[in-house]
XYZ file of C-alpha atoms in Angstrom:
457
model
C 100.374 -40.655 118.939
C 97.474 -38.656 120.190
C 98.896 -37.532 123.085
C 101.657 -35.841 121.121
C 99.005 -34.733 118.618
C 97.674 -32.976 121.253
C 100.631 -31.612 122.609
C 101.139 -30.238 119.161
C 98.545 -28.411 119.441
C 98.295 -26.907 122.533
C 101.674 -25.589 121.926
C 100.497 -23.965 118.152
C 97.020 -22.796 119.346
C 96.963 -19.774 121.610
C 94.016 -20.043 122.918
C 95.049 -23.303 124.279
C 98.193 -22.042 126.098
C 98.690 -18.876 128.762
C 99.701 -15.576 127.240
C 103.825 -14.988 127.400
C 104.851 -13.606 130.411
C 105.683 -9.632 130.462
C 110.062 -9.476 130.206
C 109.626 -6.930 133.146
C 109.069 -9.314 135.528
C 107.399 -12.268 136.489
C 104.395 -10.821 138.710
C 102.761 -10.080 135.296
C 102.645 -13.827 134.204
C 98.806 -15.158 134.125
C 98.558 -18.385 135.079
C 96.575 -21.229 132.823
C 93.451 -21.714 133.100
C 91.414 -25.194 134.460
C 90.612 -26.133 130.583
C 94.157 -25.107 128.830
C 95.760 -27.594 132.353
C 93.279 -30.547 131.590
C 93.714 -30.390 127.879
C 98.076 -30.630 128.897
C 97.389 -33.514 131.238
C 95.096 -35.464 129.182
C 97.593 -35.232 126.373
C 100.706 -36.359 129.263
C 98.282 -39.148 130.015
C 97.546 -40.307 126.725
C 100.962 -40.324 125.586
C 102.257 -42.083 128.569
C 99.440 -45.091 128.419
C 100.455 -45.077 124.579
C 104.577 -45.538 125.535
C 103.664 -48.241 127.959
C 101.604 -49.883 126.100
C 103.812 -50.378 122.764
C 107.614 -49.690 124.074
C 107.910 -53.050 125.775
C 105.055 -55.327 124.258
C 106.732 -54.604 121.084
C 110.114 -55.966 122.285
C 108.383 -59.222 122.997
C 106.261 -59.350 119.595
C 109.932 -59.193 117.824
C 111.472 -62.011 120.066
C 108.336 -63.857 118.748
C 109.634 -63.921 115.198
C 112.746 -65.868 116.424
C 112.977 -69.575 117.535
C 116.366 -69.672 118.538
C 117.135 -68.008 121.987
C 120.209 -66.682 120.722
C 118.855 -65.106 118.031
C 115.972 -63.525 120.650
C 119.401 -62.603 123.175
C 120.447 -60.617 119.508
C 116.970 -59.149 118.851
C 116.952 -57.472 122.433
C 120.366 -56.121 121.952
C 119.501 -54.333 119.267
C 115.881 -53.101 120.467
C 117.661 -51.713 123.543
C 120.067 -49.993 120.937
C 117.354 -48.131 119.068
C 115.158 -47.476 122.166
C 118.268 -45.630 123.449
C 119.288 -43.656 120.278
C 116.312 -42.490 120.179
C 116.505 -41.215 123.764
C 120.005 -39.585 122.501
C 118.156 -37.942 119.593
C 115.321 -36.986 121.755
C 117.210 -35.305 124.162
C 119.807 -33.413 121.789
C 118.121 -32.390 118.425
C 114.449 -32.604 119.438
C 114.746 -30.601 122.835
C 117.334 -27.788 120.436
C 114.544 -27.620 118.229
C 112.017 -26.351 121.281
C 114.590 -24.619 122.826
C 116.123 -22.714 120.210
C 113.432 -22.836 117.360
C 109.661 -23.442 118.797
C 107.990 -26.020 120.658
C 105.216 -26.295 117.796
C 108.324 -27.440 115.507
C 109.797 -30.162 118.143
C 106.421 -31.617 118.739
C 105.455 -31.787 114.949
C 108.858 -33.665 114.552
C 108.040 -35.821 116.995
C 104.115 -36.599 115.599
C 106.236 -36.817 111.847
C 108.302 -40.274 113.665
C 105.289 -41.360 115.169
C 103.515 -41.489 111.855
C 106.664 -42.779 110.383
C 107.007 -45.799 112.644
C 102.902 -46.524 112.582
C 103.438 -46.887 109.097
C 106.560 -48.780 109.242
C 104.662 -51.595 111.560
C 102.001 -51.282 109.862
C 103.451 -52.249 106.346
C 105.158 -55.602 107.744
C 101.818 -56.753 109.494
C 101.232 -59.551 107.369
C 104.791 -60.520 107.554
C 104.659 -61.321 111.432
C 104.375 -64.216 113.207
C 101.569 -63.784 115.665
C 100.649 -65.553 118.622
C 96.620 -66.041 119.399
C 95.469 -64.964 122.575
C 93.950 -67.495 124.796
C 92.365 -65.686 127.763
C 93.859 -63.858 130.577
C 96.910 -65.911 131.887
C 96.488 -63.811 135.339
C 92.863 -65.151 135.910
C 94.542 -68.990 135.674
C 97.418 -68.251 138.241
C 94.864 -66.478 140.308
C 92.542 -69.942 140.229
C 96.066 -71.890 141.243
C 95.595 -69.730 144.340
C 92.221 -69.974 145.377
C 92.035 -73.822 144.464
C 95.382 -74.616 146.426
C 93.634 -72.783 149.227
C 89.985 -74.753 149.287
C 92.095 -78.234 149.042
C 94.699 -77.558 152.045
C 93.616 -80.515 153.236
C 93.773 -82.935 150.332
C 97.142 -85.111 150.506
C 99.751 -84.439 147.888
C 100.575 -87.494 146.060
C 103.708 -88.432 143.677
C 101.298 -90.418 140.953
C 101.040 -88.133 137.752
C 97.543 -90.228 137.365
C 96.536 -88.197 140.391
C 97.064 -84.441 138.754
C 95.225 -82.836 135.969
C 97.006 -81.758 132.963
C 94.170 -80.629 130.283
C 91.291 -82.024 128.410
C 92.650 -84.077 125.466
C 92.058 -81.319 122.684
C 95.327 -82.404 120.287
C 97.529 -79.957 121.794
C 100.285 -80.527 123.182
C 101.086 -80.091 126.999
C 104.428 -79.157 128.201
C 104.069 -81.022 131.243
C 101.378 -83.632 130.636
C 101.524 -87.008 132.133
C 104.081 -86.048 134.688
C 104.069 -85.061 138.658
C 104.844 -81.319 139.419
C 108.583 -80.885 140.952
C 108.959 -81.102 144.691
C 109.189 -77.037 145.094
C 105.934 -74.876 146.646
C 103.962 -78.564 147.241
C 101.739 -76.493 148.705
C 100.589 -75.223 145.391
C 100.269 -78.758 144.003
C 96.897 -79.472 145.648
C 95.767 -77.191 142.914
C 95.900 -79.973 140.209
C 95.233 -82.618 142.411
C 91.735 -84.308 141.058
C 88.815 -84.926 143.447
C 85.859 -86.219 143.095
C 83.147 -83.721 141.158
C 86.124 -81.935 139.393
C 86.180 -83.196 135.964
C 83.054 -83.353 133.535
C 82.346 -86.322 131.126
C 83.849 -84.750 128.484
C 87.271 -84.535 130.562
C 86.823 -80.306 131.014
C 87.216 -78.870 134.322
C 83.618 -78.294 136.154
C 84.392 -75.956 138.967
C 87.280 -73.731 137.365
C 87.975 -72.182 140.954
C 88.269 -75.869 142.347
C 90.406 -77.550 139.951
C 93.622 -76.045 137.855
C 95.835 -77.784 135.145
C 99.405 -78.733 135.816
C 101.006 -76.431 133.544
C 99.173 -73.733 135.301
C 100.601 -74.252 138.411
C 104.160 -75.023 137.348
C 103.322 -71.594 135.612
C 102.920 -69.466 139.023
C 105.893 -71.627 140.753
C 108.077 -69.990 137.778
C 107.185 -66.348 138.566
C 107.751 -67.218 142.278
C 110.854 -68.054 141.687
C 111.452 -65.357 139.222
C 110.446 -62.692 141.640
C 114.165 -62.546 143.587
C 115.808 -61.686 140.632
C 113.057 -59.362 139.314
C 113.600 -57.680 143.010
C 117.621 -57.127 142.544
C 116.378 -55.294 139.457
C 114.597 -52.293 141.279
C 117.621 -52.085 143.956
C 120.242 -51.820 140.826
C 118.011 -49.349 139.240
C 117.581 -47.164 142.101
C 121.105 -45.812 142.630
C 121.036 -45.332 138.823
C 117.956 -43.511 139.328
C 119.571 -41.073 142.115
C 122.909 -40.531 140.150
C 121.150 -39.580 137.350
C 118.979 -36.815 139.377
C 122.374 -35.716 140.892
C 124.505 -35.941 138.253
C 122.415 -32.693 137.287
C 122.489 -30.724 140.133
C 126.626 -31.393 140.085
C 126.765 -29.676 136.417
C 124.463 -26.680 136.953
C 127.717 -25.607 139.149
C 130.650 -27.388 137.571
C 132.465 -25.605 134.094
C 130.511 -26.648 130.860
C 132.483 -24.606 128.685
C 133.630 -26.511 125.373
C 135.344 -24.005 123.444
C 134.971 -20.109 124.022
C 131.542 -19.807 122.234
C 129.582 -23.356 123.591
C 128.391 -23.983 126.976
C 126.719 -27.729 127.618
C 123.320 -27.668 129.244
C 123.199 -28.968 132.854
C 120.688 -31.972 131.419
C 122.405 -32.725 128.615
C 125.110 -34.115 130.396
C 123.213 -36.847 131.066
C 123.141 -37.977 127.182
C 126.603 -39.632 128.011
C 124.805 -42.538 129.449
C 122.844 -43.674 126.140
C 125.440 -42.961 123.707
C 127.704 -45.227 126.366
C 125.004 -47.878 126.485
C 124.330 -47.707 122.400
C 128.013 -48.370 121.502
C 128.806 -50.974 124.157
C 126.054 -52.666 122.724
C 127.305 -52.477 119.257
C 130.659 -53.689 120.478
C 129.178 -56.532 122.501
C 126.682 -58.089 119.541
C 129.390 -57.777 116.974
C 132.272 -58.772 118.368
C 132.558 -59.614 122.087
C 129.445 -62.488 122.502
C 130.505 -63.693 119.099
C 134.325 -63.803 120.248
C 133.195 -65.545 123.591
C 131.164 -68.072 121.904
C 133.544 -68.788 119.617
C 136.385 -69.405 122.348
C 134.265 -71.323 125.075
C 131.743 -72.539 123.044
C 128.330 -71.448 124.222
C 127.011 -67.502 124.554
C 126.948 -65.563 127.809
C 123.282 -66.712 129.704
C 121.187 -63.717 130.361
C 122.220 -64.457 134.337
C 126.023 -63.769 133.812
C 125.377 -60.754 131.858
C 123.243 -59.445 134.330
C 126.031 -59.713 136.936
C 128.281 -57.984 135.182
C 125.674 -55.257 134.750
C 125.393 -55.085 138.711
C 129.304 -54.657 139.218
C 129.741 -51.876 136.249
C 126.723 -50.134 137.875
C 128.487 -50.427 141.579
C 131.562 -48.779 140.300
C 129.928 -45.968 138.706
C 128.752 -45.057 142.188
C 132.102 -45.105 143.585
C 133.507 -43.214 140.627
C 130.782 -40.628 141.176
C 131.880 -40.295 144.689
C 135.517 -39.493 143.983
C 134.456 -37.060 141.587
C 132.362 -35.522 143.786
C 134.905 -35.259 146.612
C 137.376 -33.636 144.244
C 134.332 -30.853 142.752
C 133.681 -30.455 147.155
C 137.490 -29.353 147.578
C 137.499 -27.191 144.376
C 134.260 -25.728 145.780
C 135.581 -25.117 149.067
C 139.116 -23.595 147.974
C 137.022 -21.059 145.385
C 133.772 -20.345 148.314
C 131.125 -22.308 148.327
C 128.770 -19.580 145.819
C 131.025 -19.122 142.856
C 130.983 -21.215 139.937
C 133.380 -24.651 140.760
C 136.320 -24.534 137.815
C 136.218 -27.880 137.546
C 134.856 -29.142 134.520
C 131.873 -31.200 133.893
C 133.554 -33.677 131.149
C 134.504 -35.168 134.864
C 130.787 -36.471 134.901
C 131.778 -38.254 131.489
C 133.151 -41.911 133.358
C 130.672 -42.049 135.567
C 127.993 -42.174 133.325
C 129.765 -43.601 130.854
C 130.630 -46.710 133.156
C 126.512 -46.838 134.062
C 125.847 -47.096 130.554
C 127.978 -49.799 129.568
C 126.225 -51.205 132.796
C 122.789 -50.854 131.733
C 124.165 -52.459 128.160
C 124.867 -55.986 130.010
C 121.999 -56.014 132.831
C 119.021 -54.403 130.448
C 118.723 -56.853 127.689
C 120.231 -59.237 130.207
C 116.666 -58.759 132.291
C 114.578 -58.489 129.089
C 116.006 -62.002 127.407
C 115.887 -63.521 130.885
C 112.191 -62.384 131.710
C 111.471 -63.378 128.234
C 113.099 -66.787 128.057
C 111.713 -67.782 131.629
C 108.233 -66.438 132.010
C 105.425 -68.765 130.904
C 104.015 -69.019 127.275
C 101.338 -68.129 128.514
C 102.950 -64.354 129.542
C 105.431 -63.805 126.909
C 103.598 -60.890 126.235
C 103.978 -59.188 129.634
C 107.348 -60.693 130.483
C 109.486 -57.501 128.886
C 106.512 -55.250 130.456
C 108.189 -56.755 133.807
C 111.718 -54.416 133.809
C 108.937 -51.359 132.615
C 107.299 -51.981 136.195
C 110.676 -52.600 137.788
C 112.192 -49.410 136.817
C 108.845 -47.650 137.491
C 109.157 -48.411 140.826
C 112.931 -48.053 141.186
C 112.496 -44.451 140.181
C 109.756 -43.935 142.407
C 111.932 -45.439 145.388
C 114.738 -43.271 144.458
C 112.983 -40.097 145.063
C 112.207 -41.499 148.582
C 115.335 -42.478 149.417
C 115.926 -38.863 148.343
C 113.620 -37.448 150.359
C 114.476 -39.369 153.405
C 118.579 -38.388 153.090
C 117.365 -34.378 152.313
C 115.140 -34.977 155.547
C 117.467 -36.509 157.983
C 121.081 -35.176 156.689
C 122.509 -32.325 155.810
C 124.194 -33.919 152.592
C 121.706 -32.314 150.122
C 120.934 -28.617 151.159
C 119.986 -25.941 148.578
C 123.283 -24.652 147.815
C 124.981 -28.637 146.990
C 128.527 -26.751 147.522
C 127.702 -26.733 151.350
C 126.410 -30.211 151.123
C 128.182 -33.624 150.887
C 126.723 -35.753 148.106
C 129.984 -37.752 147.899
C 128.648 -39.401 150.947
C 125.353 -39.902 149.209
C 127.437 -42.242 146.643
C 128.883 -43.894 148.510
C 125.720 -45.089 150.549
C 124.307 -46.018 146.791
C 127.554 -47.802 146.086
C 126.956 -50.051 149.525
C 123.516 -50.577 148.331
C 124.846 -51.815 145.229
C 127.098 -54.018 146.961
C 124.552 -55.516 148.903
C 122.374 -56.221 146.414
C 124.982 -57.937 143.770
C 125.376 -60.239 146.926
C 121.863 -61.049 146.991
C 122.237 -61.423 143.492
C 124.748 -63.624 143.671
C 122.442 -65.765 145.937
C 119.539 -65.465 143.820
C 121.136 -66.300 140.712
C 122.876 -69.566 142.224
C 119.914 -71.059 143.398
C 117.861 -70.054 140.308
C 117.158 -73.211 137.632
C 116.617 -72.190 134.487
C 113.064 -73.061 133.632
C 112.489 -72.100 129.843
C 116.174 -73.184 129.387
C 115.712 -76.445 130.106
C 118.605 -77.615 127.497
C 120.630 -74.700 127.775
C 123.772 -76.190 127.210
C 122.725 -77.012 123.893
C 120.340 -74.139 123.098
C 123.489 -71.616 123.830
C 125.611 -72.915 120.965
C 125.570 -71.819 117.592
């Protein structure tokens, strides 16, 4: 909130912005000074720290409030569905307001729903169910490390008498008096006790030397996690690069709706969460419900997910039609007038990516949540955050690297061939739902353990 507080009011206070440029020309335009830049940044960096530290921590303090996982599977639907209407009313009524009205007015609407929802949240406080935090679960994965390491040379052995699960402090262990499973042994050595380990009291002595069981069953479950967190950034980052094009293609294509209204270039793109918010309707009301009702469990987070991958794959190809058909109309007109076809032509495309992102996104979140550790609910959902982060920065590489070594993106895109740009993100997602495919088949389900059972009604 204080970053768009601040915003606010750089954009109301002159002092704090440049003076408007003269309407003869642009040469007259005085640029802004060091103070009036760091003031803009600081409020950027504010509000972005603020957005990642509440969008996706607060999806996993509401799957908290929920035992059942199917309930949880429900919960994420419908945080994915207001996350994205709120992009769709973001990007529509907000960004009219600053275009059309002032940018004073669309930031003060946007500080009047941030003091909204801070209220909202918190109003229910004592309602929640809240989990107490019990240390840094990073520091005890890093330990499994470094302990696993110093006792290389200690032998793993199969007798659960041998391995340390926890001083006896009445709680309960998930994996007490047990061995660890046969996968990563290496890792095992961890929990193995030796002599000058353990205290009287049955605490560890040398915390760097010695590591519970559950904490090293904890790191072999984001190992094995990490595959299918990786298929995540590859799916994201053709999204990524159609969304960047899809832009460029309607600055030239017809967005005429009616004599009088012409669509914005970037508000095209508002066809992918209004696509994504009413498949997700349509697949919490009626299709899951249908499904479980007919085979008699609900669609796992990993078979949503795959569909995901296969929507998103076709809404490359589609993309690459389209843009093979706008090519011809752009060569039969000349390649520097105004392409008659029209834009709606994006509509499929990005339609088709957002029912996509309907089935993979709370696919990844519910999976991520359900499988991570108890000891990292918290930053399981922060997990797709970081993987699209990355996917986006990836996708202005691969960017880069095509506008480098082509001639499929030049400056005037009617000259260029971005079909062929498609269709190399379409083969990327191909390969990847293959390693998907892989991924997911070997892949147990760890916090699932009685899924059969858990995925009924």
């Amino acid at each position: 909130m204080q970053g768009i507080m601040l915003l606010l009011i750089c954009s109301t206070i002159d002092s704090l912005r440049p003076p408007p440029c003269d309407p003869n020309g642009p040469a007259s335009c005085i640029s802004p000074s060091k103070l009036q830049l760091s003031i803009v940044y600081l409020a950027i960096t504010l509000a972005t720290i603020g957005v990642g530290g509440t969008r996706f921590t607060l999806g996993s303090m509401g799957a908290d409030q929920f035992d059942h996982p199917k309930h949880q599977w429900s919960f994420f639907n419908w945080y994915m569905f207001t996350m994205y209407t709120t992009i769709v009313l973001s990007t529509t009524a907000v960004t009219y307001v600053e275009d059309d009205v002032s940018w004073g007015w669309g930031f003060g609407i946007c500080v009047a729903a941030n003091v909204a929802g801070l209220v909202v949240f918190v109003a229910g406080s004592r309602f929640y169910r809240r989990v107490k935090p019990k240390g840094s679960p990073f520091t005890g994965l890093a330990r499994v490390v470094v302990a696993a390491f110093r006792k290389r040379n200690v032998v793993v052995s199969n007798k659960s008498e041998e391995y340390y699960c926890g001083a006896d402090d009445g709680q309960v262990n998930v994996v007490a008096a047990t061995v660890p499973n046969g996968t990563f042994r290496f890792l095992n050595q961890a929990a193995i006790k030796t002599e000058g380990d353990i205290k009287l009291d049955g605490s560890i002595a040398k915390v760097w030397r010695l590591c519970t069981l559950q904490q090293v069953e904890d790191l072999k479950t984001l190992i094995k996690l990490s595959p299918l967190w990786s298929t995540g950034i590859l799916l994201s980052i053709p999204l990524a690069v159609q969304t960047s094009l899809a832009t460029l293609q309607a600055i030239t294509m017809d967005r005429h709706l009616g004599p009088h209204f012409k669509i914005p270039p970037g508000s095209m793109l508002v066809f992918l969460p209004i696509s994504t918010t009413l498949t997700i309707i349509f697949l919490d009301q009626f299709l899951y419900p249908t499904w479980q009702k007919v085979v008699g469990w609900f669609p796992p987070p990993l078979q949503r997910i795959g569909i995901g991958h296969v929507l998103c794959a076709l809404s490359m190809a589609i993309s690459a039609v389209v843009e093979s058909n706008w090519l011809n109309s752009a060569h039969n007109v000349g390649t520097n007038s105004t392409v008659p076809l029209s834009a709606l032509w994006l509509v499929p495309q990005l339609a088709l990516a957002g029912i996509g992102e309907a089935f993979h996104f709370p696919g990844n979140v519910s999976l991520f949540y359900q499988e991570f550790p108890a000891a990292l609910k918290s930053t399981a959902t922060a997990m797709v955050a970081m993987m699209l982060a990355l996917a986006y920065y990836l996708s202005t590489a691969v960017v880069g690297i095509v506008q480098r070594e082509t001639n499929w993106l030049p400056d005037n895109i009617n000259e260029g061939r971005m079909d062929k740009v498609y269709w190399v993100m379409f083969g990327l997602g191909g390969i990847n739902f293959v390693y998907y495919l892989v991924c997911a088949w070997f892949y147990k389900y760890q916090g699932l353990a009685k899924a059969a059972e858990e995925n009924k009604a």
